[in-house]
Amino acid sequence: MNKNYNLIALLIFCFAFFNLSSQEEKGKYDLLFLSGTVSPAANVSNLPEKGIQKTELSDDKLYRIIQFTEIPSNEIKQALKSAGIELLNYIPNYAYFAALKKDIDFSIMRAANFNIRAVLNVDSKFKIHPSLNNGLVPDWAEKVKGKADLVINFFETTTAENALAKFKKANTAIEILEKDELNYSLTIRVNKDQVQHISGLSFISYVEPIEPPYELENSTGTTLHRSNTINT
């Protein structure tokens, strides 16, 4: 009888273990954006060799999301860079924004030693804070009626001055509130109807509203609470 119980317990354990492993593997390659989770299919074997549209280029760079089967080593990163593929911001899980040279041959990504699983176009919805979806702007970021105060991050392949020139070229009127070249960002004020357009610019990596105002701690209430705790 004990042997039967032991066998049943072992079978239950094995079932639970394999079920857990299956669940972990299922979400292993999910891309986790603030705007939501994306589950890309492996497509590296189906990539075309060419087919880049000129309108996709920015400073002769093409931006894509590249996902690997495992985190690439420094040696692989350097080999990719030598082939014209520069990895930029990391995206969980196992993925990076990447800047590709304009005449990139996508077939090189099939090389087994690169461990590339999928290559995706950069959708603007991946690059915008959820609070800015559907034309909305948080109250604290609309200090001037009809305007949005934003923090925009641009890829490290672009300088702040270059970014400003690109805005001008794209006929996007902006007011500069702050520059942070060390972190590749600008704080700007734009018309609310320009927010979605800005997130779609290829050299932009992320768009978010300015931070909400800092709320001071209710010192009186906190002091009373602490006093009551001590007295108790």
mmCIF file of N, CA and C in Angstrom, residues 41-49 106 110 117:
data_model
loop_
_atom_site.group_PDB
_atom_site.id
_atom_site.type_symbol
_atom_site.label_atom_id
_atom_site.label_comp_id
_atom_site.label_asym_id
_atom_site.label_seq_id
_atom_site.Cartn_x
_atom_site.Cartn_y
_atom_site.Cartn_z
ATOM 1 N N ALA A 41 6.930 35.593 -32.180
ATOM 2 C CA ALA A 41 7.250 34.276 -32.729
ATOM 3 C C ALA A 41 8.692 34.293 -33.238
ATOM 4 N N ALA A 42 9.352 33.164 -33.156
ATOM 5 C CA ALA A 42 10.700 33.054 -33.714
ATOM 6 C C ALA A 42 10.608 33.224 -35.228
ATOM 7 N N ASN A 43 11.370 34.178 -35.778
ATOM 8 C CA ASN A 43 11.239 34.451 -37.215
ATOM 9 C C ASN A 43 12.565 34.647 -37.938
ATOM 10 N N VAL A 44 13.671 34.385 -37.241
ATOM 11 C CA VAL A 44 14.962 34.708 -37.835
ATOM 12 C C VAL A 44 15.215 33.930 -39.126
ATOM 13 N N SER A 45 14.648 32.751 -39.237
ATOM 14 C CA SER A 45 14.872 31.941 -40.442
ATOM 15 C C SER A 45 14.087 32.465 -41.640
ATOM 16 N N ASN A 46 13.127 33.374 -41.389
ATOM 17 C CA ASN A 46 12.284 33.898 -42.471
ATOM 18 C C ASN A 46 12.605 35.338 -42.849
ATOM 19 N N LEU A 47 13.677 35.878 -42.318
ATOM 20 C CA LEU A 47 14.003 37.277 -42.590
ATOM 21 C C LEU A 47 14.438 37.473 -44.038
ATOM 22 N N PRO A 48 13.974 38.546 -44.677
ATOM 23 C CA PRO A 48 14.449 38.841 -46.034
ATOM 24 C C PRO A 48 15.876 39.368 -45.978
ATOM 25 N N GLU A 49 16.604 39.231 -47.070
ATOM 26 C CA GLU A 49 17.975 39.733 -47.078
ATOM 27 C C GLU A 49 17.992 41.255 -47.154
ATOM 28 N N PHE A 106 20.208 41.075 -43.805
ATOM 29 C CA PHE A 106 19.548 40.389 -42.698
ATOM 30 C C PHE A 106 19.941 38.912 -42.598
ATOM 31 N N ARG A 110 21.138 35.021 -39.266
ATOM 32 C CA ARG A 110 20.820 33.590 -39.130
ATOM 33 C C ARG A 110 22.012 32.787 -38.627
ATOM 34 N N ARG A 117 16.882 34.999 -32.099
ATOM 35 C CA ARG A 117 15.613 34.266 -32.185
ATOM 36 C C ARG A 117 14.593 34.989 -33.059
#
